[in-house]
GROMACS .gro file of C-alpha atoms in nm:
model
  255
    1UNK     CA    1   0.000   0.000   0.000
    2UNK     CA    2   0.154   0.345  -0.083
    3UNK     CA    3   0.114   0.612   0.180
    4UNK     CA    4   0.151   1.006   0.080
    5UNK     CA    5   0.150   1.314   0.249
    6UNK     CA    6   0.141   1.649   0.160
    7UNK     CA    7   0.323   1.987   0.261
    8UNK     CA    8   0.394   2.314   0.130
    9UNK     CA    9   0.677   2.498   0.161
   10UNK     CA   10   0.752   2.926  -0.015
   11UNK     CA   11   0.789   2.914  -0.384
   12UNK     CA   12   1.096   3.084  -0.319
   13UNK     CA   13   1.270   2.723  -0.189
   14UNK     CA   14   1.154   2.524  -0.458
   15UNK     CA   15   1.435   2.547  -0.652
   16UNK     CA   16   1.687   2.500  -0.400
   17UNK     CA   17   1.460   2.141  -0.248
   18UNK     CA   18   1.492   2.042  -0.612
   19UNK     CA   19   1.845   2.173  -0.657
   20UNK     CA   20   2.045   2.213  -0.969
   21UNK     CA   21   1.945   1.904  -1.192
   22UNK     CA   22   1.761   1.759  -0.940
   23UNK     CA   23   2.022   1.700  -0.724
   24UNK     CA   24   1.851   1.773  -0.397
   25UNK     CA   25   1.584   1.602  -0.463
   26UNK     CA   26   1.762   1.278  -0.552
   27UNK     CA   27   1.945   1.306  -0.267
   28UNK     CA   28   1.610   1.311  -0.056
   29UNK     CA   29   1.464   1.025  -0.247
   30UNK     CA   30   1.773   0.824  -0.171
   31UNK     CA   31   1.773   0.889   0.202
   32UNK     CA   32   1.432   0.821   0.250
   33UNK     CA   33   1.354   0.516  -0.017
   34UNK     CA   34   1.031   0.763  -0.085
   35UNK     CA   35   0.940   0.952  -0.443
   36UNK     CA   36   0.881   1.307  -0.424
   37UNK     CA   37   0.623   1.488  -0.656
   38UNK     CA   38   0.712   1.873  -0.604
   39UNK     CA   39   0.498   2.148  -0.823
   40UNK     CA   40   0.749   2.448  -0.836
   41UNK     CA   41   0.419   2.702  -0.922
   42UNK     CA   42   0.267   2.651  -0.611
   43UNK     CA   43   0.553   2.522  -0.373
   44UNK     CA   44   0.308   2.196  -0.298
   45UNK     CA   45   0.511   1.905  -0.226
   46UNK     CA   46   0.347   1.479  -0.220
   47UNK     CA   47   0.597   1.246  -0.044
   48UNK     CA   48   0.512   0.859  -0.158
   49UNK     CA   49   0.638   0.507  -0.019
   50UNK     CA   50   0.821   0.278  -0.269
   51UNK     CA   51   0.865  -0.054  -0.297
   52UNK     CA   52   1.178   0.015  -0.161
   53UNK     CA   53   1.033   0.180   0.152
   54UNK     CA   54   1.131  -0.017   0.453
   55UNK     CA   55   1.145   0.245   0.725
   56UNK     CA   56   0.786   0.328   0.897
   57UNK     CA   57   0.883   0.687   0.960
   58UNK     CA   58   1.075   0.733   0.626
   59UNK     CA   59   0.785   0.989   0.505
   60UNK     CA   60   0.816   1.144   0.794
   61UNK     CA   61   1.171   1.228   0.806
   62UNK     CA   62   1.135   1.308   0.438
   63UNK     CA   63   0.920   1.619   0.568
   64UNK     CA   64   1.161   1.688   0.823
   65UNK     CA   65   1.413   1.764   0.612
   66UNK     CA   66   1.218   1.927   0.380
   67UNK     CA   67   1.080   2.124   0.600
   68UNK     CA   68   1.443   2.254   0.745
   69UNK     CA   69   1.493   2.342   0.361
   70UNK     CA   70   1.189   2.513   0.321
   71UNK     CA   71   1.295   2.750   0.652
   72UNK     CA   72   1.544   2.877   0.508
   73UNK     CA   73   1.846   2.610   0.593
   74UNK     CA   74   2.124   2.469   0.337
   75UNK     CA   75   2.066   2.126   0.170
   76UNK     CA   76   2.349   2.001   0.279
   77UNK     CA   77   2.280   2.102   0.686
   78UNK     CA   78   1.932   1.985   0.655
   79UNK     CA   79   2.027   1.630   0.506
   80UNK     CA   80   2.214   1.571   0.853
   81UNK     CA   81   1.892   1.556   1.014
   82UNK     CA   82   1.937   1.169   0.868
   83UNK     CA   83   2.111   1.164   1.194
   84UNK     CA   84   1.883   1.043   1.480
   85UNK     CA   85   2.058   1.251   1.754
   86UNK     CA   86   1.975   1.589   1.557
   87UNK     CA   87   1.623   1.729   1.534
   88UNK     CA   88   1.484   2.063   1.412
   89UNK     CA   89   1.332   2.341   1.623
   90UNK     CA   90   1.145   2.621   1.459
   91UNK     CA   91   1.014   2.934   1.673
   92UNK     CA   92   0.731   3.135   1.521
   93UNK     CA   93   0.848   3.547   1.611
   94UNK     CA   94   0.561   3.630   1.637
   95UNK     CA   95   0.456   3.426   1.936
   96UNK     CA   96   0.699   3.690   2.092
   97UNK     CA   97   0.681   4.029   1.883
   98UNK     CA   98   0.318   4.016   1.742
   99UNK     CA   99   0.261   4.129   1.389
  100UNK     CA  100   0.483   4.484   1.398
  101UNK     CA  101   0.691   4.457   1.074
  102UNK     CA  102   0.924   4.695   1.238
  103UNK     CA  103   0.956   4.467   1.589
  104UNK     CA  104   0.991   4.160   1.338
  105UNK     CA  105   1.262   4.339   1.172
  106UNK     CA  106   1.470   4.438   1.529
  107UNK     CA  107   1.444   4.111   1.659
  108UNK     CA  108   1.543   3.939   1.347
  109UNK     CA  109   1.887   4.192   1.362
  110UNK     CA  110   1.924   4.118   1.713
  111UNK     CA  111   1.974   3.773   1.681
  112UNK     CA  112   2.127   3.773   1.384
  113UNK     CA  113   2.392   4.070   1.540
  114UNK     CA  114   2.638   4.299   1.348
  115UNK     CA  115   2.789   4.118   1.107
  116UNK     CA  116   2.634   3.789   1.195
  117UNK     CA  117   2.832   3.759   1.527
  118UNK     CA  118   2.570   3.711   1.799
  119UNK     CA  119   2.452   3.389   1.521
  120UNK     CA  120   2.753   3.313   1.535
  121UNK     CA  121   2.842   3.228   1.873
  122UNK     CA  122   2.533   3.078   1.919
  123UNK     CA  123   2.640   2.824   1.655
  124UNK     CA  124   2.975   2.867   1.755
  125UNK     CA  125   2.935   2.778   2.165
  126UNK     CA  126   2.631   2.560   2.158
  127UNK     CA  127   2.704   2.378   1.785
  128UNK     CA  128   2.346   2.410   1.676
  129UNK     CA  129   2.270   2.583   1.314
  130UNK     CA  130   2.056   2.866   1.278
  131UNK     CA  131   1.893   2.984   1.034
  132UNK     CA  132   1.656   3.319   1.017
  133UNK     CA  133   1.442   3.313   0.683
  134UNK     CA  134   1.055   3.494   0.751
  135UNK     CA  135   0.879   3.490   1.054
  136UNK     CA  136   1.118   3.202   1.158
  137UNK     CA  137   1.412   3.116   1.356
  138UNK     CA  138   1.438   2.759   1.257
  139UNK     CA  139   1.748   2.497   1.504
  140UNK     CA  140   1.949   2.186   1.420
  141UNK     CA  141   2.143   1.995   1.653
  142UNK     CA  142   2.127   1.767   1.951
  143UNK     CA  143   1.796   1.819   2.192
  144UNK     CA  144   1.995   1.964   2.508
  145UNK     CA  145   2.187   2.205   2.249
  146UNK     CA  146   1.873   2.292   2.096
  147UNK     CA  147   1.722   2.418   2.458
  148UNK     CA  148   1.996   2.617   2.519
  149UNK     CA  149   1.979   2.791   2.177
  150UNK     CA  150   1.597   2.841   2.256
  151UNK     CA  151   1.629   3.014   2.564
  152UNK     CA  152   1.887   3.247   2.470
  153UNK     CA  153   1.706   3.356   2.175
  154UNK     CA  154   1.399   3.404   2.387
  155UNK     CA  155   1.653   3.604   2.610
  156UNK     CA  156   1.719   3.791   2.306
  157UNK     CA  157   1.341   3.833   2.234
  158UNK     CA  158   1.255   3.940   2.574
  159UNK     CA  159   1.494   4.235   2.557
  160UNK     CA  160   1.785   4.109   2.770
  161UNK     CA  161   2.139   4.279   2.673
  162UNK     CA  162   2.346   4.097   2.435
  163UNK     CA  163   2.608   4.075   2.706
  164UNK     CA  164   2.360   3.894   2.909
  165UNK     CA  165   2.269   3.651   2.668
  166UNK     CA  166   2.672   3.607   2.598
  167UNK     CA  167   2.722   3.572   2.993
  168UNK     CA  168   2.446   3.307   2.958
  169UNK     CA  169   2.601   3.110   2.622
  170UNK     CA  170   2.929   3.100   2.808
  171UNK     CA  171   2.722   2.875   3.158
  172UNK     CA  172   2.575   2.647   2.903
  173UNK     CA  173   2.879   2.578   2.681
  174UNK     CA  174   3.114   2.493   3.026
  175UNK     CA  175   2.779   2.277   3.094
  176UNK     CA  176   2.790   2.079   2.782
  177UNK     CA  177   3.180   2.075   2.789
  178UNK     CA  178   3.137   1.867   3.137
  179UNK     CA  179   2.838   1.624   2.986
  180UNK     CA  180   3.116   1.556   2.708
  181UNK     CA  181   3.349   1.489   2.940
  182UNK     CA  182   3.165   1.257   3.166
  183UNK     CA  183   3.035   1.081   2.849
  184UNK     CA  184   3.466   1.016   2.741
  185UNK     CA  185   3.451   0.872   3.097
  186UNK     CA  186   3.112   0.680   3.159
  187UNK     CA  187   2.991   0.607   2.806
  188UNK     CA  188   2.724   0.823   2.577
  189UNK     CA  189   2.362   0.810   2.678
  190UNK     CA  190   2.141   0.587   2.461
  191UNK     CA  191   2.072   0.755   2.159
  192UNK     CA  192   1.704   0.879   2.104
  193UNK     CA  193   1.519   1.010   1.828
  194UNK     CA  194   1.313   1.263   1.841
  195UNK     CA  195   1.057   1.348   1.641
  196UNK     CA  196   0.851   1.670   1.604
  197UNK     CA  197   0.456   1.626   1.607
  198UNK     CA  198   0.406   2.005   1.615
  199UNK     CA  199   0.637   2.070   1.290
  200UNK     CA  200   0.338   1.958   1.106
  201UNK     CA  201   0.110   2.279   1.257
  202UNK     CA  202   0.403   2.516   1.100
  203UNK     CA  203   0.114   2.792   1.027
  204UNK     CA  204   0.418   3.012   0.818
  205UNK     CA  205   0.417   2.697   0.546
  206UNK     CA  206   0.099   2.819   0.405
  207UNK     CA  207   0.237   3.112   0.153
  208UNK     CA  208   0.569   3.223   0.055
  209UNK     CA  209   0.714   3.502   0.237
  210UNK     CA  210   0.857   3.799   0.188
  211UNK     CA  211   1.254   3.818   0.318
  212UNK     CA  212   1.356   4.113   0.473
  213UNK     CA  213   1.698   4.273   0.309
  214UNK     CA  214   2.000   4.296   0.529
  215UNK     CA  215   1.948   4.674   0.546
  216UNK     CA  216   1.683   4.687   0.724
  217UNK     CA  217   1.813   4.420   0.980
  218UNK     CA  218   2.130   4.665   1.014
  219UNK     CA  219   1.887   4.952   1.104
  220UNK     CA  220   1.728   4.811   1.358
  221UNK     CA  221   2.028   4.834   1.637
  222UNK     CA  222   2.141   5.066   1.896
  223UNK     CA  223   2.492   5.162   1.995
  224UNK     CA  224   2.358   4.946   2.346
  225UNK     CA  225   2.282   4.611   2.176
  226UNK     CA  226   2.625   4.535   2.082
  227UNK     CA  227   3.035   4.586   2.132
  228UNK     CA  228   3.209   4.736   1.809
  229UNK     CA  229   3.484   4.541   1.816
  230UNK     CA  230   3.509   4.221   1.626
  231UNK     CA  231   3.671   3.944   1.837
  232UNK     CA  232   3.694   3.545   1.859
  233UNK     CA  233   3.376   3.417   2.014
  234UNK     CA  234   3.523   3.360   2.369
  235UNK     CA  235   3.767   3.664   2.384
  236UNK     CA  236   3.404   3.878   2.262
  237UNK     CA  237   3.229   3.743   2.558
  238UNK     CA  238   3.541   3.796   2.837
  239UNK     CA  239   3.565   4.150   2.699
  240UNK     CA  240   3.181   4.274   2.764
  241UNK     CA  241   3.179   4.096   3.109
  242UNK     CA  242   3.497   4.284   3.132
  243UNK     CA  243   3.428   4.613   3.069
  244UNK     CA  244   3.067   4.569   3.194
  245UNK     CA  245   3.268   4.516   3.595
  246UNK     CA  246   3.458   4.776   3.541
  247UNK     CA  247   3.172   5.024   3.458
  248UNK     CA  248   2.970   4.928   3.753
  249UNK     CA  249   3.295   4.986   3.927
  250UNK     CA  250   3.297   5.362   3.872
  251UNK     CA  251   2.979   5.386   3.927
  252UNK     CA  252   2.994   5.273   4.286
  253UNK     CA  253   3.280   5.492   4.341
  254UNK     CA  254   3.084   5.761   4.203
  255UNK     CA  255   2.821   5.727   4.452
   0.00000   0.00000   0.00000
């Protein structure tokens, strides 16, 4: 019996689910042992069982990586969700800012950071990938990393300093560097997989969207929200929990 489901993802992914020559797409049938049936007008997308199906949840995980495509992540990053210890989060902004373009378009830069840095360590310190396409902030990576990630971005969203949010990154990454090194000594935990019921009620997969330019992102900051200077990920952190002691500092002697 062949089972099919249906999803949609923008019209503006098509192309790069299909991928030059169908690459992409190959790739996904592969994976999965399922056929894929993608209209490129409309961004509807019907994933089939094959004879060749043998996984139960192969349909599933089909979605779930095309899904992670369709938010705005590479092919190549998405395809690791193959991996049953990675799963993909993706956080509607505007369970946070409401329907304000203009809030949309602050938070988006906030997270996202001058340059791409405050991204950046988040990746960097926590190893999850992020990616910001829409009215999304979509995660891969391990479950525990993915929590992390969450929180400080709803930091972020809630209006706490990036300095804060660093001081925060910098707890959870010594906390995950001491679950690594208890699993060297004790063994890794059994692996899990999770999957993602809720994925399925992604509201944002039912029209293409339009992306907001990097402009407009870079508008959106203060002098407060970030330091100037460019530095590695840990030696950025050190230096705004730096300066930020030495600032309260005169201000007590002030007083």
């Amino acid at each position: 019996m062949v089972n099919i489901e249906y999803l949609k993802i923008p019209k503006d992914r098509v192309g790069v689910t299909i991928g030059k020559n169908g690459k992409i797409k190959h790739q996904l049938e592969i994976i999965t042992k399922t056929e894929l049936k993608i209209d490129s007008e409309t961004g509807n997308i019907a994933i089939s069982s094959t004879d060749e199906t043998e996984d139960p949840l192969a349909i599933w995980k089909a979605r779930y990586m095309i899904k992670a495509i369709g938010r705005g992540f590479n092919p190549d990053i998405a395809l690791t969700l193959q991996n049953e210890d990675l799963i993909l989060e993706i956080i509607n902004l505007q369970d946070y800012v409401g329907k304000s373009k203009k809030a949309l378009v602050r938070q988006k830069g906030r997270i996202i950071g001058k340059g791409g840095r405050t991204r950046q360590i988040m990746h960097d310190m926590l190893d999850v990938e992020i990616s910001i396409y829409g009215k999304t902030v979509s995660l891969i990576g391990k479950i525990e990393n993915i929590q992390m990630a969450k929180e400080a971005i709803e930091m972020i969203l809630e209006g706490s300093r990036q300095k804060t949010v660093y001081a925060y990154l910098e707890k959870m990454q010594d906390k995950l560097k001491r679950k690594e090194f208890d699993e060297m000594v004790n063994g890794p935990e059994d692996p899990k997989q999770y999957l993602r019921e809720d994925l399925d009620n992604d509201i944002d997969y039912t029209d293409a969207e339009e992306d907001y330019n990097q402009n407009a992102i870079d508008a959106g900051f203060t002098e407060d929200d970030e330091p100037e200077e460019v530095l590695s990920t840990e030696e950025t952190i050190r230096e705004i929990l730096r300066e930020t002691a030495e600032e309260e500092k005169l201000r007590n002697q002030e007083n």
